[in-house]
PDB file of C-alpha atoms in Angstrom:
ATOM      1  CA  UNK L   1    -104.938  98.241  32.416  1.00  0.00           C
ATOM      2  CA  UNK L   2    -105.934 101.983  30.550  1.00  0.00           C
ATOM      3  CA  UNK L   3    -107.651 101.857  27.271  1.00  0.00           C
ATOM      4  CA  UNK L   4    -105.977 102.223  24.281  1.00  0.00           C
ATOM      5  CA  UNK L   5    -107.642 104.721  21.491  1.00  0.00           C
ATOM      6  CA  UNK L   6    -109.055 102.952  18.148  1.00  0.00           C
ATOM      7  CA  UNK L   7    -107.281 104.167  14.875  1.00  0.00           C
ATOM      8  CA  UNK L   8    -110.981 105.744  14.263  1.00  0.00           C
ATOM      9  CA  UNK L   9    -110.832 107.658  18.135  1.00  0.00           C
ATOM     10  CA  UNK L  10    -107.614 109.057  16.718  1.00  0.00           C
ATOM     11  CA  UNK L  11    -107.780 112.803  14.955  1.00  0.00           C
ATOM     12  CA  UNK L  12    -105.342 113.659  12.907  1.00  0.00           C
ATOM     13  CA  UNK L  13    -104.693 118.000  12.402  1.00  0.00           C
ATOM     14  CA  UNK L  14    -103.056 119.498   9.454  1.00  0.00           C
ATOM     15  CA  UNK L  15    -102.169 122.587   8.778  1.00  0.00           C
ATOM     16  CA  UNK L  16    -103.092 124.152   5.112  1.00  0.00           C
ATOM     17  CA  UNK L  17    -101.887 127.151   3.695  1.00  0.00           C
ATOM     18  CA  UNK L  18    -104.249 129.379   1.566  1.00  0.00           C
ATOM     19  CA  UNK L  19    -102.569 131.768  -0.598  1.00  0.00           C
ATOM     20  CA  UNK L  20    -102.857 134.460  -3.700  1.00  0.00           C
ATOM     21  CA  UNK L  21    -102.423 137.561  -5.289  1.00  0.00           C
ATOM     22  CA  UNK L  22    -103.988 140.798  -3.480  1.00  0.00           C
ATOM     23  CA  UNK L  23    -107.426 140.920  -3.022  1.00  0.00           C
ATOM     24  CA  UNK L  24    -108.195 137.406  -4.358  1.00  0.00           C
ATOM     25  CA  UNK L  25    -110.285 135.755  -1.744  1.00  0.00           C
ATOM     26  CA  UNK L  26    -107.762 133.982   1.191  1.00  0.00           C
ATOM     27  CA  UNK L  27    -109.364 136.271   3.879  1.00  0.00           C
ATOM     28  CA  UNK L  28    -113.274 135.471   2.071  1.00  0.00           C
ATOM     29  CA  UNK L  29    -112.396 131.947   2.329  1.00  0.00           C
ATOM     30  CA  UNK L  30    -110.530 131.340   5.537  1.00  0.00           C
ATOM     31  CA  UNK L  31    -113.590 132.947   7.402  1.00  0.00           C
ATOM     32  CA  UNK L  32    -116.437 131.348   4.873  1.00  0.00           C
ATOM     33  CA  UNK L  33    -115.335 127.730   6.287  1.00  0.00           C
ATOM     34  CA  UNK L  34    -113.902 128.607   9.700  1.00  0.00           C
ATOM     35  CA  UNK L  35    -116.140 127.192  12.758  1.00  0.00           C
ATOM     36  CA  UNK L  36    -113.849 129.259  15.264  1.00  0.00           C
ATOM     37  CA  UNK L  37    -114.257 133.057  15.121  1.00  0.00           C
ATOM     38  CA  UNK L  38    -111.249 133.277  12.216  1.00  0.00           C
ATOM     39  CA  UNK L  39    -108.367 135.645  12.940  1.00  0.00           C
ATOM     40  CA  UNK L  40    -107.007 137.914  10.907  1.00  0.00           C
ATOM     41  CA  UNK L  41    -104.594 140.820  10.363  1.00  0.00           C
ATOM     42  CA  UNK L  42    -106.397 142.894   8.158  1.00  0.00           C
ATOM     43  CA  UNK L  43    -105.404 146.357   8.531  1.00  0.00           C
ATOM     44  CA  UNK L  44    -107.209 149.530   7.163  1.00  0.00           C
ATOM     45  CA  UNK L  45    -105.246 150.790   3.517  1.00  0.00           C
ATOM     46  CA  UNK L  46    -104.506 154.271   3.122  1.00  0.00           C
ATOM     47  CA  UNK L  47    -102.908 156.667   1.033  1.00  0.00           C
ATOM     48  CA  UNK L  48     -99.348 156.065   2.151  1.00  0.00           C
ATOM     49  CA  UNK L  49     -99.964 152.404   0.308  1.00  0.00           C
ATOM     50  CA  UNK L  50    -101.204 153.536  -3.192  1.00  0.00           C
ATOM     51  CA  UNK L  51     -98.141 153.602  -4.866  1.00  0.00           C
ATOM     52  CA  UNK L  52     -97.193 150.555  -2.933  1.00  0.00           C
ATOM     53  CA  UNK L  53    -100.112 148.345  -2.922  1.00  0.00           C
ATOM     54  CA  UNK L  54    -102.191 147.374  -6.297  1.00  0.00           C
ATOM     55  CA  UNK L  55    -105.565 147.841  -5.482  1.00  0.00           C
ATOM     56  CA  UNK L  56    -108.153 145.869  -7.045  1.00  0.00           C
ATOM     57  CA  UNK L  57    -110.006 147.659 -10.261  1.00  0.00           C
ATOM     58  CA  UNK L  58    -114.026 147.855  -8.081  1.00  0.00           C
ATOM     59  CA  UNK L  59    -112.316 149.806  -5.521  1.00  0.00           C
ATOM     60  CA  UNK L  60    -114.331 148.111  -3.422  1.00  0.00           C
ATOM     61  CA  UNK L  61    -111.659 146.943  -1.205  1.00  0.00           C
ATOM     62  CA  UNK L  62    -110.778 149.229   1.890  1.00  0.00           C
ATOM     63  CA  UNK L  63    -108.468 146.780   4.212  1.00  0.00           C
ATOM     64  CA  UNK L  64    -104.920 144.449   3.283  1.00  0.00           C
ATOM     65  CA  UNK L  65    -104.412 141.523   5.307  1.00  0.00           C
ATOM     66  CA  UNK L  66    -100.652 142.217   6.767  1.00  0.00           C
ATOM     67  CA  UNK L  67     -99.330 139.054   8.569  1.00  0.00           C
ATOM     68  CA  UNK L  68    -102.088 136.530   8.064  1.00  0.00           C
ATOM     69  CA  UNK L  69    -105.477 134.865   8.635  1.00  0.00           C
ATOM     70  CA  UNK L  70    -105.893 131.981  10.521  1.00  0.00           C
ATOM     71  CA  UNK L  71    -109.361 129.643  10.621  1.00  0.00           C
ATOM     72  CA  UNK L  72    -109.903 126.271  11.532  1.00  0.00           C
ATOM     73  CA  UNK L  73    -112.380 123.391  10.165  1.00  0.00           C
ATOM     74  CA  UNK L  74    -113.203 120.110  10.929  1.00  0.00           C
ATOM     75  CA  UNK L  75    -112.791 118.571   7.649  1.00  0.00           C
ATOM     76  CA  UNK L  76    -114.235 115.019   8.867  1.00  0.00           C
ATOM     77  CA  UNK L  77    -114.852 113.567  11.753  1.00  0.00           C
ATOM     78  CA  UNK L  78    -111.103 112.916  12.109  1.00  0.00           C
ATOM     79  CA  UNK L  79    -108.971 115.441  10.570  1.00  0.00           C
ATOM     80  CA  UNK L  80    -109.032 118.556  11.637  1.00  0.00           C
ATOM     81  CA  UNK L  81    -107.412 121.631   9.249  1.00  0.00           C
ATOM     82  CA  UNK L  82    -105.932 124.841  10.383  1.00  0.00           C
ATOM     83  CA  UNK L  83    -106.043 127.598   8.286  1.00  0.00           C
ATOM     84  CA  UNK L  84    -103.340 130.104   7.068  1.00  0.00           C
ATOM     85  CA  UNK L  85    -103.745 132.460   4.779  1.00  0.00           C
ATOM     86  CA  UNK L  86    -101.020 134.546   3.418  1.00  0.00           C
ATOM     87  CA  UNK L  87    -100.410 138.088   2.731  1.00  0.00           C
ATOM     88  CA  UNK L  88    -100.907 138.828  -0.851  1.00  0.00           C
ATOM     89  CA  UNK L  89     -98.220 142.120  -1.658  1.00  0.00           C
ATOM     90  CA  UNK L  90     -94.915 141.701  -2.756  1.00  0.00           C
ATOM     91  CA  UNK L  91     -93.783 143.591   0.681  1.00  0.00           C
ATOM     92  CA  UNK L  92     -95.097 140.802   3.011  1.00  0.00           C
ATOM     93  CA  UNK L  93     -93.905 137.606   0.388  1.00  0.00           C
ATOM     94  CA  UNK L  94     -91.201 137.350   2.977  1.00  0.00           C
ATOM     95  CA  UNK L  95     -93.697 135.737   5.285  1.00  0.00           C
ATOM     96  CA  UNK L  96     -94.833 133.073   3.196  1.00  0.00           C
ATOM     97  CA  UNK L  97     -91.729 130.563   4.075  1.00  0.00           C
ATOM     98  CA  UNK L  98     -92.801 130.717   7.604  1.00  0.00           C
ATOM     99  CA  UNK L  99     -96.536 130.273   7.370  1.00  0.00           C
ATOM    100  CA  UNK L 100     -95.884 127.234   4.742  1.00  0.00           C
ATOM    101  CA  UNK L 101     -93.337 125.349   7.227  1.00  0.00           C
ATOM    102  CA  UNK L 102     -95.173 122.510   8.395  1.00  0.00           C
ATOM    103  CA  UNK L 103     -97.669 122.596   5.960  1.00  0.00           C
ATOM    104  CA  UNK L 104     -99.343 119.862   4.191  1.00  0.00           C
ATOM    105  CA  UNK L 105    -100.384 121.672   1.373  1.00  0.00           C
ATOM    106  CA  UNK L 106    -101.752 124.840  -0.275  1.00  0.00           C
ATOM    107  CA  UNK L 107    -104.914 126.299  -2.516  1.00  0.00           C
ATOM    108  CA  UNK L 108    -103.585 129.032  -4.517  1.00  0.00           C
ATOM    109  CA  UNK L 109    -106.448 131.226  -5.419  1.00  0.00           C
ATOM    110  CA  UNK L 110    -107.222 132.965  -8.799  1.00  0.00           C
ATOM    111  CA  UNK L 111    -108.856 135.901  -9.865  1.00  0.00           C
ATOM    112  CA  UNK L 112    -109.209 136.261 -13.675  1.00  0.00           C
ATOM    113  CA  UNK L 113    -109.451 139.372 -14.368  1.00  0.00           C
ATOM    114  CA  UNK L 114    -106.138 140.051 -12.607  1.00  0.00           C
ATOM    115  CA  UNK L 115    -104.103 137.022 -14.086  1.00  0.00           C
ATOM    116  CA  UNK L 116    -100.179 138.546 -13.752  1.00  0.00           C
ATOM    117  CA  UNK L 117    -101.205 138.739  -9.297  1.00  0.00           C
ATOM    118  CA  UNK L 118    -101.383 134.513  -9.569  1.00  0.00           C
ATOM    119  CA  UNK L 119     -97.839 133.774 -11.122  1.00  0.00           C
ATOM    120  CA  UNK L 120     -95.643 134.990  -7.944  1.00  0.00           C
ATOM    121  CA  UNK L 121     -97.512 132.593  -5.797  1.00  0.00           C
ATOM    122  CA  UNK L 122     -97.616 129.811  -8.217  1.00  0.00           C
ATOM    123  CA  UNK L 123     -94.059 130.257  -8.888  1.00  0.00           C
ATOM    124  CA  UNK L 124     -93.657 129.742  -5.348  1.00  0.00           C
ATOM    125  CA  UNK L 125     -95.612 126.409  -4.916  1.00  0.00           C
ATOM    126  CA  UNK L 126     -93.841 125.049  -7.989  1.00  0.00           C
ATOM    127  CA  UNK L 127     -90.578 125.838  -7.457  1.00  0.00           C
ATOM    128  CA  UNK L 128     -89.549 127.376  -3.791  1.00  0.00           C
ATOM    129  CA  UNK L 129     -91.698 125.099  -1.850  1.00  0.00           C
ATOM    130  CA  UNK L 130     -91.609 121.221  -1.314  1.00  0.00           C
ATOM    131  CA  UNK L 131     -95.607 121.553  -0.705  1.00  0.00           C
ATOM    132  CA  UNK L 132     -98.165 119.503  -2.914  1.00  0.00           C
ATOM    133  CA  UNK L 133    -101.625 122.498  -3.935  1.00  0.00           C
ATOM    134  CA  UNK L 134    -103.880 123.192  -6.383  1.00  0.00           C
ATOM    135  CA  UNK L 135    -105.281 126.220  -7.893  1.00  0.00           C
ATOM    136  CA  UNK L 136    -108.551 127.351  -7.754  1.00  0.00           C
ATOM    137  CA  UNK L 137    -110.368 130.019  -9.869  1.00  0.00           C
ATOM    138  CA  UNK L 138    -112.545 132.363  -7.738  1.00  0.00           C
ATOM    139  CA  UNK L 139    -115.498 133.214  -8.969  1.00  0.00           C
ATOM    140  CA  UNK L 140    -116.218 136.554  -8.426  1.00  0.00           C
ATOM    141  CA  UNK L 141    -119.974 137.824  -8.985  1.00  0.00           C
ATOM    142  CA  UNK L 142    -120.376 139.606 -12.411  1.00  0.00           C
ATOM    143  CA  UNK L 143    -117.501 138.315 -13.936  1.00  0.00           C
ATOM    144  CA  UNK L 144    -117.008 136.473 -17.326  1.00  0.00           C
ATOM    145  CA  UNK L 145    -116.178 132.363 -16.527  1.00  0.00           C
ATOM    146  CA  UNK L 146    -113.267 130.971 -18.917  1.00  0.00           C
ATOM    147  CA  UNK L 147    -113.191 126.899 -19.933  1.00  0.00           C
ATOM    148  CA  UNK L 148    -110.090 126.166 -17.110  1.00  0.00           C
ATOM    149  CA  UNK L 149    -108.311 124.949 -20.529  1.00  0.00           C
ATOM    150  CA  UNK L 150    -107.587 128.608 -21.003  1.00  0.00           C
ATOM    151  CA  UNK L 151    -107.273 129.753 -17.211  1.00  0.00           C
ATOM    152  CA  UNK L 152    -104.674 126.871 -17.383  1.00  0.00           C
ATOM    153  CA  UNK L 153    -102.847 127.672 -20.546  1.00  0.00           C
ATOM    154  CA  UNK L 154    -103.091 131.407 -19.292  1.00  0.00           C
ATOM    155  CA  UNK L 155    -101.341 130.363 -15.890  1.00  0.00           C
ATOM    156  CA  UNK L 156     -98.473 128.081 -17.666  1.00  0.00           C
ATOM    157  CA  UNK L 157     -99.675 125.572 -15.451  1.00  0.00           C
ATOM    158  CA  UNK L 158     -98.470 122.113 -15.504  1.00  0.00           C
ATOM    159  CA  UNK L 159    -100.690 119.262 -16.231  1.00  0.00           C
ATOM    160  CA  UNK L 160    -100.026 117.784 -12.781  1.00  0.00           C
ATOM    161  CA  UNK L 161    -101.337 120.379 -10.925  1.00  0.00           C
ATOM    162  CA  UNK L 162    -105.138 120.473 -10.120  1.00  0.00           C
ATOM    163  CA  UNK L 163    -107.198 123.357 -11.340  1.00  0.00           C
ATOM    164  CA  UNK L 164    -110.994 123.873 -10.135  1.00  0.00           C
ATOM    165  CA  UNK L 165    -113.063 126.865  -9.706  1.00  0.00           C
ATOM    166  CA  UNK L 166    -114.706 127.842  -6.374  1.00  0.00           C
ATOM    167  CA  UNK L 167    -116.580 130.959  -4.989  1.00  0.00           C
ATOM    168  CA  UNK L 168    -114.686 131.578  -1.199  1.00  0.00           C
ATOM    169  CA  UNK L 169    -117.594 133.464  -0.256  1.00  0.00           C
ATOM    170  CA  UNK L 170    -119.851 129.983  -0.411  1.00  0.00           C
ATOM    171  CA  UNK L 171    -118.757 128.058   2.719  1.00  0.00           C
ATOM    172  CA  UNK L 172    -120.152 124.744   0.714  1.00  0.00           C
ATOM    173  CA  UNK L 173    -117.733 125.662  -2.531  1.00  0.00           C
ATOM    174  CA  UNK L 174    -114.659 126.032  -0.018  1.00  0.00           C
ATOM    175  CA  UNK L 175    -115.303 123.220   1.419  1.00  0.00           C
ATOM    176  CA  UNK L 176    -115.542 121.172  -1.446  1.00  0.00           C
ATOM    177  CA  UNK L 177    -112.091 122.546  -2.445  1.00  0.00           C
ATOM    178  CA  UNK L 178    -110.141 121.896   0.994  1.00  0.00           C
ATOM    179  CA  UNK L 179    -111.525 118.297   0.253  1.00  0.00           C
ATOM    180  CA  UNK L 180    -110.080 118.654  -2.990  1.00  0.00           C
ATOM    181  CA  UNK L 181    -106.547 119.371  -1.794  1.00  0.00           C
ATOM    182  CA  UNK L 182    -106.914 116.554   0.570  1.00  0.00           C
ATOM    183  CA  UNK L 183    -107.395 114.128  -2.185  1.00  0.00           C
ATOM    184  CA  UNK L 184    -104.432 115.490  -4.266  1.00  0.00           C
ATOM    185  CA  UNK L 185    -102.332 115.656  -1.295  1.00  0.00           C
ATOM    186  CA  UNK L 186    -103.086 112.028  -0.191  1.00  0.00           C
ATOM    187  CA  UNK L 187    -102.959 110.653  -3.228  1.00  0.00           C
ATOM    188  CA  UNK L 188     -99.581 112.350  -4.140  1.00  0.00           C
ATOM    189  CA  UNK L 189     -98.559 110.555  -0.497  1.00  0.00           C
ATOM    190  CA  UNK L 190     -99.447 107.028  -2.431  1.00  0.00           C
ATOM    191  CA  UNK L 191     -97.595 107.562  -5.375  1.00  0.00           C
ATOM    192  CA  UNK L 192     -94.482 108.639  -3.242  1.00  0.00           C
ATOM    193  CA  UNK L 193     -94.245 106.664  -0.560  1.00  0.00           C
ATOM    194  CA  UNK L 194     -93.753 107.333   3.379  1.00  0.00           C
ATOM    195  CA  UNK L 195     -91.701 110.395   2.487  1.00  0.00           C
ATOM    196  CA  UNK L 196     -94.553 112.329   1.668  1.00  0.00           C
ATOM    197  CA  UNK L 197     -96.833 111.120   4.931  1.00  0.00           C
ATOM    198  CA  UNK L 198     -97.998 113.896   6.806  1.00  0.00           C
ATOM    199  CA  UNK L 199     -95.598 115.115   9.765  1.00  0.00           C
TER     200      UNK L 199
END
């Protein structure tokens, strides 16, 4: 007669969907948490995408993620996430329906000092997607920090949705966030019923 598995022998994967205007952090955060080498479509931007692409104002950024990035994490000793994060142009928005199916939820990222590059995505969340997230305000070195009263008024955000700040390039602040969506997403999953449980 074979062994059956204990409930805590069983592990449970998800898949999590990290997404974002251009140049916010998905890429920085995917591969700050990832324990696999993480994958990625970054692709070198050129000349041919300035009118196209809007680049962040440092300058400092040289590549565009084109399809996606992809990490994984074991989140505790028996869920285990997979990471997708999304193209952040308009041109590759098209993708996002595809890399969401399946999902259990989403961490929209923030930059500040580009506000207007957060609404397409949180439009999405809110209103094309089924898919419980939060939002979470990068913090990028040298930049001012706002009370998230005002990031929140700022974003229109609704009073359900989480909002925390991070720093993507801190593997213990990303962390803490995926654990953050967790919560929300589980807890969502009680207030809801079985319709919500993870697929």
């Amino acid at each position: 007669m074979g062994s059956s598995a204990s409930p805590s022998d069983v592990t449970i994967s998800a898949k999590i969907v990290v997404a974002g205007g251009f140049g916010v952090g998905k890429t920085t955060l995917v591969g700050s948490v990832s324990e696999v080498p993480p994958l990625n479509t970054e692709a070198w931007m050129t000349e041919a995408g300035a009118d196209i692409d809007e680049v962040p104002p440092n300058g400092s950024k040289t590549t565009t993620t084109v399809a996606m990035d992809f990490g994984r994490i074991t989140l505790h000793d028996d869920l285990l996430l997979y990471l997708f994060g999304t193209p952040g142009q308009a041109r590759f928005w098209f993708l996002w329906d595809d890399l969401s199916r399946g999902a259990l939820g989403a961490i929209v990222l923030v930059d500040t000092s580009r506000i207007d590059q957060s609404f397409a995505a949180i439009n999405y969340f809110e209103n094309d997607s089924q898919l419980p997230f939060i939002v979470a305000v990068n913090q990028f070195e040298g930049q001012p920090e706002y009370d998230l009263d005002e990031v929140r008024a700022a974003l229109a955000l609704s009073p359900d949705i989480p909002l925390i700040t991070c720093d993507a390039r801190n593997r213990a602040s990303a962390v803490a966030t995926l654990r953050h969506l967790v919560s929300h997403t589980l807890s969502l999953a009680v207030l809801s019923g079985p319709e919500l449980a993870m697929t």
